Amino acid sequence: MRRLGGILLSFVCLALLGSPASAQGTYPNRPIRVLIPYAPGGLTDVVARQYGEHLRKAFGQNVLVENKPGASGIIAIEEMARAKPDGYTIMVGNISTNCLTPVLLAKRMRIDYDKDVQIIARLADAPVFFMATTTNFPPKTFAEFIDYAKANPDEVRYASAGVGAYQHVNTEILAKRAGGLKLVHIPFKDGGAGILKDIAGGDTHVSWFNVSNPVGMIKAGRVRPLAVAAEARLAAWPDVPTITEVGFPGFRPSQWSAAFAPAGVPREIIDKLHAAFAEAARTPEMQAAFERAGMVAPVDKNADEARAWLKNEMETWRRDIADAGIKVDSE
């Protein structure tokens, strides 16, 4: 009897040990953290919160958006990549933090980005203006900006969300293609909100900016779009020429946002998250919000398709960065 009792006790223990695993089988069964590599208020933060609300409704769990700005996105990326790979800590990043930072600042990262991070889904594409202040800055067209920058080397200040950010890289590529403009780079830790504020005040002169956020400042006459990185002129801004029209073809037509997870998160969880993001993108509410902001939601068939897209995107940027001779790892 004593031996039988021991065997029964062993079975009970095994059953108890197995219960957490079975409880984890229904993902998600607790809140999901979404890390944002910027301060509140920018495009990436807004997109993350819009999707987060849809995930909350779809999963019946709280979605906690946490802003982790700094170090060109590395702070948020590393915290996400080192989190337990269970799908409860993910990240919404963008072209700067999750494409250009791994290309330009790999030596500053304490993780292997290609091995430690995986994409879940693409979330948003937004055309971007090349924008100038109207405060004590004479250029009113893109051509006038080029002429002014050539005539005033090291006087034109351009803003970015940090070293290696989209605005930094695209402006350096533009400067090289325009014959070697000498511009002064001013990085901002607080992302789009800080950039827009300083351009409107004239502390910095130009930058690239998604088409949704500066509308109020444009209508108020504080800033002026000189060109737009888009396939064609935007219906809402028919007088703003494309970057191709002003003589600089080849620039990316959008600033994108996407969701990411630690590499070890199981495929079934990634698939579930991808499906939830895709479902959110198709809702009338999200479509209407994106249309108002001039954005689109590029829905991939699955995470594999998103992964192939990201690989091509990073390879293309690597080529353009090399062609422009941009190196920042030693800075």
Coordinates of C-alpha atoms in Angstrom, one line a residue:
M1 CA 0.0 0.0 0.0
R2 CA 2.8 2.4 0.9
R3 CA 4.4 1.7 -2.5
L4 CA 1.1 2.2 -4.3
G5 CA 0.6 5.5 -2.4
G6 CA 4.0 6.7 -3.5
I7 CA 3.1 5.9 -7.1
L8 CA -0.2 7.8 -6.9
L9 CA 1.6 10.7 -5.2
S10 CA 4.1 10.8 -8.1
F11 CA 1.2 10.9 -10.7
V12 CA -0.4 13.8 -8.7
C13 CA 2.8 15.7 -8.7
L14 CA 3.3 15.2 -12.4
A15 CA -0.2 16.4 -13.1
L16 CA 0.3 19.5 -11.0
L17 CA 3.6 20.2 -12.8
G18 CA 1.9 19.8 -16.1
S19 CA -1.0 22.2 -15.4
P20 CA 0.9 25.5 -16.0
A21 CA 1.9 24.2 -19.5
S22 CA -1.7 23.4 -20.3
A23 CA -2.8 26.8 -19.0
Q24 CA -0.2 28.5 -21.3
G25 CA -1.8 26.7 -24.3
T26 CA -4.5 29.4 -24.7
Y27 CA -2.5 32.5 -25.7
P28 CA -3.0 35.2 -24.6
N29 CA -4.2 34.7 -21.0
R30 CA -2.7 37.8 -19.5
P31 CA -1.7 41.4 -20.5
I32 CA 0.6 42.0 -23.5
R33 CA 3.4 44.6 -23.2
V34 CA 4.0 46.7 -26.4
L35 CA 7.3 48.6 -26.3
I36 CA 7.6 51.8 -28.3
P37 CA 11.1 53.2 -29.0
Y38 CA 10.0 56.9 -28.9
A39 CA 8.3 59.3 -26.5
P40 CA 4.5 59.6 -26.8
G41 CA 2.9 61.5 -29.6
G42 CA 4.8 60.5 -32.7
L43 CA 3.6 58.4 -35.6
T44 CA 4.9 55.1 -34.3
D45 CA 3.3 55.7 -30.8
V46 CA 0.0 56.6 -32.4
V47 CA 0.0 53.5 -34.7
A48 CA 0.9 51.2 -31.8
R49 CA -1.9 52.6 -29.6
Q50 CA -4.5 52.3 -32.4
Y51 CA -3.6 48.6 -33.0
G52 CA -3.3 48.0 -29.3
E53 CA -6.9 48.9 -28.8
H54 CA -8.0 46.4 -31.5
L55 CA -5.8 43.7 -29.9
R56 CA -7.4 44.4 -26.5
K57 CA -10.8 43.8 -28.0
A58 CA -9.8 40.8 -30.1
F59 CA -7.9 39.0 -27.3
G60 CA -9.9 40.1 -24.3
Q61 CA -6.7 41.1 -22.5
N62 CA -5.1 44.4 -21.6
V63 CA -2.5 45.8 -24.0
L64 CA 0.1 47.9 -22.1
V65 CA 1.9 50.4 -24.3
E66 CA 5.2 51.4 -22.8
N67 CA 7.4 54.2 -24.2
K68 CA 11.1 53.4 -24.1
P69 CA 12.9 56.1 -26.1
G70 CA 16.6 56.6 -26.6
A71 CA 19.7 55.2 -28.3
S72 CA 18.2 55.2 -31.8
G73 CA 15.7 52.5 -30.6
I74 CA 18.3 50.2 -29.1
I75 CA 16.9 50.5 -25.6
A76 CA 13.5 49.2 -26.7
I77 CA 14.9 46.6 -29.1
E78 CA 17.2 45.1 -26.5
E79 CA 14.6 44.9 -23.8
M80 CA 12.1 43.3 -26.2
A81 CA 14.7 40.8 -27.6
R82 CA 15.8 39.7 -24.1
A83 CA 12.2 39.3 -22.8
K84 CA 10.9 35.8 -22.3
P85 CA 9.9 34.5 -25.7
D86 CA 6.3 33.8 -24.8
G87 CA 4.5 36.5 -26.9
Y88 CA 3.7 38.8 -23.9
T89 CA 6.4 41.4 -24.7
I90 CA 6.5 42.7 -28.3
M91 CA 7.5 45.9 -29.9
V92 CA 6.2 48.4 -32.5
G93 CA 9.1 50.0 -34.3
N94 CA 9.7 51.7 -37.6
I95 CA 12.0 52.1 -40.6
S96 CA 14.5 54.0 -38.4
T97 CA 14.7 51.7 -35.3
N98 CA 14.1 48.3 -36.9
C99 CA 15.8 48.7 -40.2
L100 CA 18.4 51.5 -40.2
T101 CA 19.6 51.1 -36.6
P102 CA 20.5 47.4 -37.2
V103 CA 22.3 48.3 -40.4
L104 CA 24.2 51.4 -39.2
L105 CA 24.6 50.8 -35.4
A106 CA 25.1 47.0 -35.1
K107 CA 28.3 47.5 -33.1
R108 CA 26.4 49.4 -30.5
M109 CA 23.9 46.7 -29.9
R110 CA 24.4 44.0 -27.3
I111 CA 22.3 41.5 -29.3
D112 CA 22.5 40.0 -32.7
Y113 CA 19.5 41.7 -34.3
D114 CA 19.2 39.2 -37.2
K115 CA 19.2 36.2 -34.9
D116 CA 17.4 37.7 -31.8
V117 CA 14.5 39.6 -33.4
Q118 CA 11.7 38.5 -35.8
I119 CA 9.0 40.6 -37.5
I120 CA 5.3 39.8 -36.7
A121 CA 3.5 42.0 -39.2
R122 CA 3.7 45.3 -41.1
L123 CA 1.3 47.8 -39.7
A124 CA 1.4 51.1 -41.6
D125 CA 3.0 53.0 -44.5
A126 CA 3.0 56.8 -44.5
P127 CA 4.4 59.1 -47.2
V128 CA 6.8 61.7 -45.9
F129 CA 7.3 65.4 -46.6
F130 CA 10.7 67.1 -47.0
M131 CA 9.7 70.0 -44.9
A132 CA 11.2 73.4 -44.1
T133 CA 10.6 76.1 -41.5
T134 CA 9.1 79.4 -42.5
T135 CA 10.9 81.2 -39.7
N136 CA 14.0 83.2 -41.0
F137 CA 14.5 80.6 -43.7
P138 CA 14.2 82.0 -47.3
P139 CA 13.7 78.9 -49.5
K140 CA 10.1 78.4 -50.6
T141 CA 10.8 75.5 -53.1
F142 CA 13.0 72.5 -53.2
A143 CA 15.2 74.0 -55.8
E144 CA 15.6 77.1 -53.7
F145 CA 16.6 74.9 -50.7
I146 CA 19.3 73.2 -52.8
D147 CA 20.7 76.6 -54.0
Y148 CA 20.6 78.1 -50.5
A149 CA 22.3 75.1 -48.9
K150 CA 25.1 75.2 -51.5
A151 CA 25.5 79.0 -51.0
N152 CA 25.5 78.6 -47.2
P153 CA 27.6 75.5 -46.2
D154 CA 27.4 74.4 -42.6
E155 CA 24.5 76.8 -41.9
V156 CA 21.4 74.7 -42.7
R157 CA 20.4 72.6 -39.7
Y158 CA 18.4 69.4 -40.3
A159 CA 16.6 67.5 -37.6
S160 CA 16.3 63.8 -37.0
A161 CA 15.1 61.3 -34.4
G162 CA 18.7 60.3 -33.8
V163 CA 21.9 59.0 -35.4
G164 CA 20.9 56.4 -37.9
A165 CA 17.2 57.5 -38.0
Y166 CA 15.3 57.7 -41.3
Q167 CA 15.6 61.5 -41.4
H168 CA 19.4 61.4 -40.8
V169 CA 20.1 58.7 -43.4
N170 CA 17.8 60.2 -46.1
T171 CA 19.2 63.7 -45.6
E172 CA 22.7 62.5 -45.9
I173 CA 21.8 60.5 -49.1
L174 CA 20.2 63.7 -50.5
A175 CA 23.2 65.8 -49.6
K176 CA 25.5 63.4 -51.4
R177 CA 23.3 63.2 -54.5
A178 CA 23.0 67.0 -54.6
G179 CA 26.7 67.3 -55.1
G180 CA 27.9 67.3 -51.5
L181 CA 25.8 69.7 -49.5
K182 CA 27.3 70.5 -46.1
L183 CA 24.5 70.4 -43.6
V184 CA 24.4 70.3 -39.7
H185 CA 22.7 67.3 -38.1
I186 CA 20.6 68.0 -35.0
P187 CA 19.3 64.7 -33.4
F188 CA 16.3 64.7 -31.1
K189 CA 15.6 62.1 -28.4
D190 CA 11.9 62.9 -28.2
G191 CA 11.2 61.9 -31.8
G192 CA 8.7 63.6 -34.1
A193 CA 7.1 65.9 -31.5
G194 CA 10.5 67.6 -30.7
I195 CA 11.4 67.8 -34.4
L196 CA 8.2 69.5 -35.4
K197 CA 8.3 71.9 -32.5
D198 CA 11.9 73.0 -33.4
I199 CA 11.3 73.3 -37.1
A200 CA 8.1 75.4 -36.5
G201 CA 10.2 77.7 -34.2
G202 CA 13.1 77.9 -36.7
D203 CA 15.7 76.3 -34.4
T204 CA 16.2 73.7 -37.1
H205 CA 15.5 74.3 -40.8
V206 CA 14.5 71.1 -42.6
S207 CA 13.6 67.5 -42.0
W208 CA 11.6 64.6 -43.4
F209 CA 8.2 64.2 -41.7
N210 CA 5.3 61.9 -42.2
V211 CA 2.3 63.6 -43.8
S212 CA -0.1 63.2 -40.9
N213 CA 1.5 65.1 -38.0
P214 CA 2.5 68.5 -39.4
V215 CA -0.9 69.4 -41.0
G216 CA -1.8 71.9 -38.3
M217 CA 1.6 73.6 -38.5
I218 CA 1.4 73.7 -42.3
K219 CA -2.0 75.3 -42.3
A220 CA -0.8 77.8 -39.7
G221 CA 2.1 78.7 -42.0
R222 CA 4.8 77.6 -39.5
V223 CA 6.3 75.0 -41.8
R224 CA 6.3 74.4 -45.5
P225 CA 6.5 71.0 -47.4
L226 CA 9.0 71.4 -50.3
A227 CA 8.5 67.8 -51.7
V228 CA 6.9 64.5 -50.8
A229 CA 8.5 61.0 -50.9
A230 CA 5.6 59.2 -52.6
E231 CA 4.9 57.4 -55.9
A232 CA 2.7 60.3 -57.0
R233 CA 1.5 63.7 -55.7
L234 CA -1.0 63.3 -52.9
A235 CA -4.6 64.2 -53.5
A236 CA -4.7 66.3 -50.3
W237 CA -1.5 68.2 -51.3
P238 CA -1.7 68.6 -55.1
D239 CA 0.8 71.5 -55.1
V240 CA 3.6 69.6 -53.4
P241 CA 5.8 67.9 -56.0
T242 CA 7.2 64.4 -55.5
I243 CA 10.9 64.0 -54.7
T244 CA 11.3 62.4 -58.2
E245 CA 9.8 65.5 -59.8
V246 CA 12.3 67.8 -58.2
G247 CA 15.2 65.7 -59.6
F248 CA 16.0 63.1 -56.9
P249 CA 14.4 59.7 -57.8
G250 CA 15.0 56.6 -55.7
F251 CA 14.0 57.8 -52.3
R252 CA 11.7 55.5 -50.3
P253 CA 8.0 56.4 -50.8
S254 CA 7.0 55.8 -47.1
Q255 CA 7.9 55.7 -43.5
W256 CA 6.7 52.4 -42.2
S257 CA 5.8 50.9 -38.9
A258 CA 5.8 47.2 -38.0
A259 CA 5.4 44.8 -35.0
F260 CA 8.3 42.7 -33.8
A261 CA 9.0 39.9 -31.2
P262 CA 11.9 38.0 -29.7
A263 CA 13.2 35.4 -32.1
G264 CA 12.2 32.5 -29.8
V265 CA 8.5 33.2 -29.7
P266 CA 6.8 30.0 -31.1
R267 CA 5.4 30.2 -34.6
E268 CA 1.8 29.5 -33.5
I269 CA 1.9 32.6 -31.3
I270 CA 3.5 34.7 -34.1
D271 CA 0.7 33.5 -36.4
K272 CA -2.0 34.4 -33.9
L273 CA -0.5 37.9 -33.4
H274 CA -0.1 38.4 -37.2
A275 CA -3.7 37.4 -37.8
A276 CA -4.9 39.8 -35.1
F277 CA -2.9 42.7 -36.5
A278 CA -4.2 41.9 -40.1
E279 CA -7.8 41.7 -38.8
A280 CA -7.3 45.1 -37.1
A281 CA -6.0 46.7 -40.3
R282 CA -9.1 45.6 -42.2
T283 CA -11.6 47.1 -39.8
P284 CA -13.6 50.2 -41.1
E285 CA -12.4 52.2 -38.0
M286 CA -8.7 51.6 -38.8
Q287 CA -9.2 52.1 -42.5
A288 CA -10.9 55.4 -41.8
A289 CA -8.2 56.6 -39.4
F290 CA -5.5 55.7 -41.8
E291 CA -7.2 57.5 -44.7
R292 CA -7.5 60.6 -42.6
A293 CA -3.8 60.5 -41.8
G294 CA -2.7 59.8 -45.4
M295 CA -1.5 56.3 -44.4
V296 CA -2.2 52.8 -45.7
A297 CA -2.1 49.4 -43.9
P298 CA 0.0 46.9 -46.0
V299 CA -1.5 43.5 -45.0
D300 CA 0.8 40.5 -45.7
K301 CA -0.5 37.0 -46.1
N302 CA 1.6 35.8 -43.2
A303 CA 4.6 36.4 -41.2
D304 CA 6.9 34.7 -43.8
E305 CA 5.8 37.3 -46.4
A306 CA 6.5 40.1 -43.9
R307 CA 9.9 38.5 -43.2
A308 CA 10.8 38.4 -46.9
W309 CA 9.8 42.0 -47.3
L310 CA 11.9 43.2 -44.4
K311 CA 15.0 41.3 -45.7
N312 CA 14.7 43.1 -49.0
E313 CA 14.1 46.4 -47.3
M314 CA 17.3 46.1 -45.2
E315 CA 19.4 44.9 -48.2
T316 CA 18.2 47.9 -50.2
W317 CA 19.1 50.3 -47.5
R318 CA 22.5 48.7 -47.0
R319 CA 23.2 49.3 -50.6
D320 CA 22.0 53.0 -50.6
I321 CA 23.9 53.7 -47.3
A322 CA 27.1 52.2 -48.8
D323 CA 26.7 54.3 -52.0
A324 CA 26.3 57.5 -49.9
G325 CA 29.3 56.6 -47.7
I326 CA 27.3 56.9 -44.5
K327 CA 29.2 55.5 -41.5
V328 CA 28.1 56.2 -37.9
D329 CA 29.3 53.2 -35.8
S330 CA 32.5 55.1 -35.0
E331 CA 30.7 58.2 -33.9

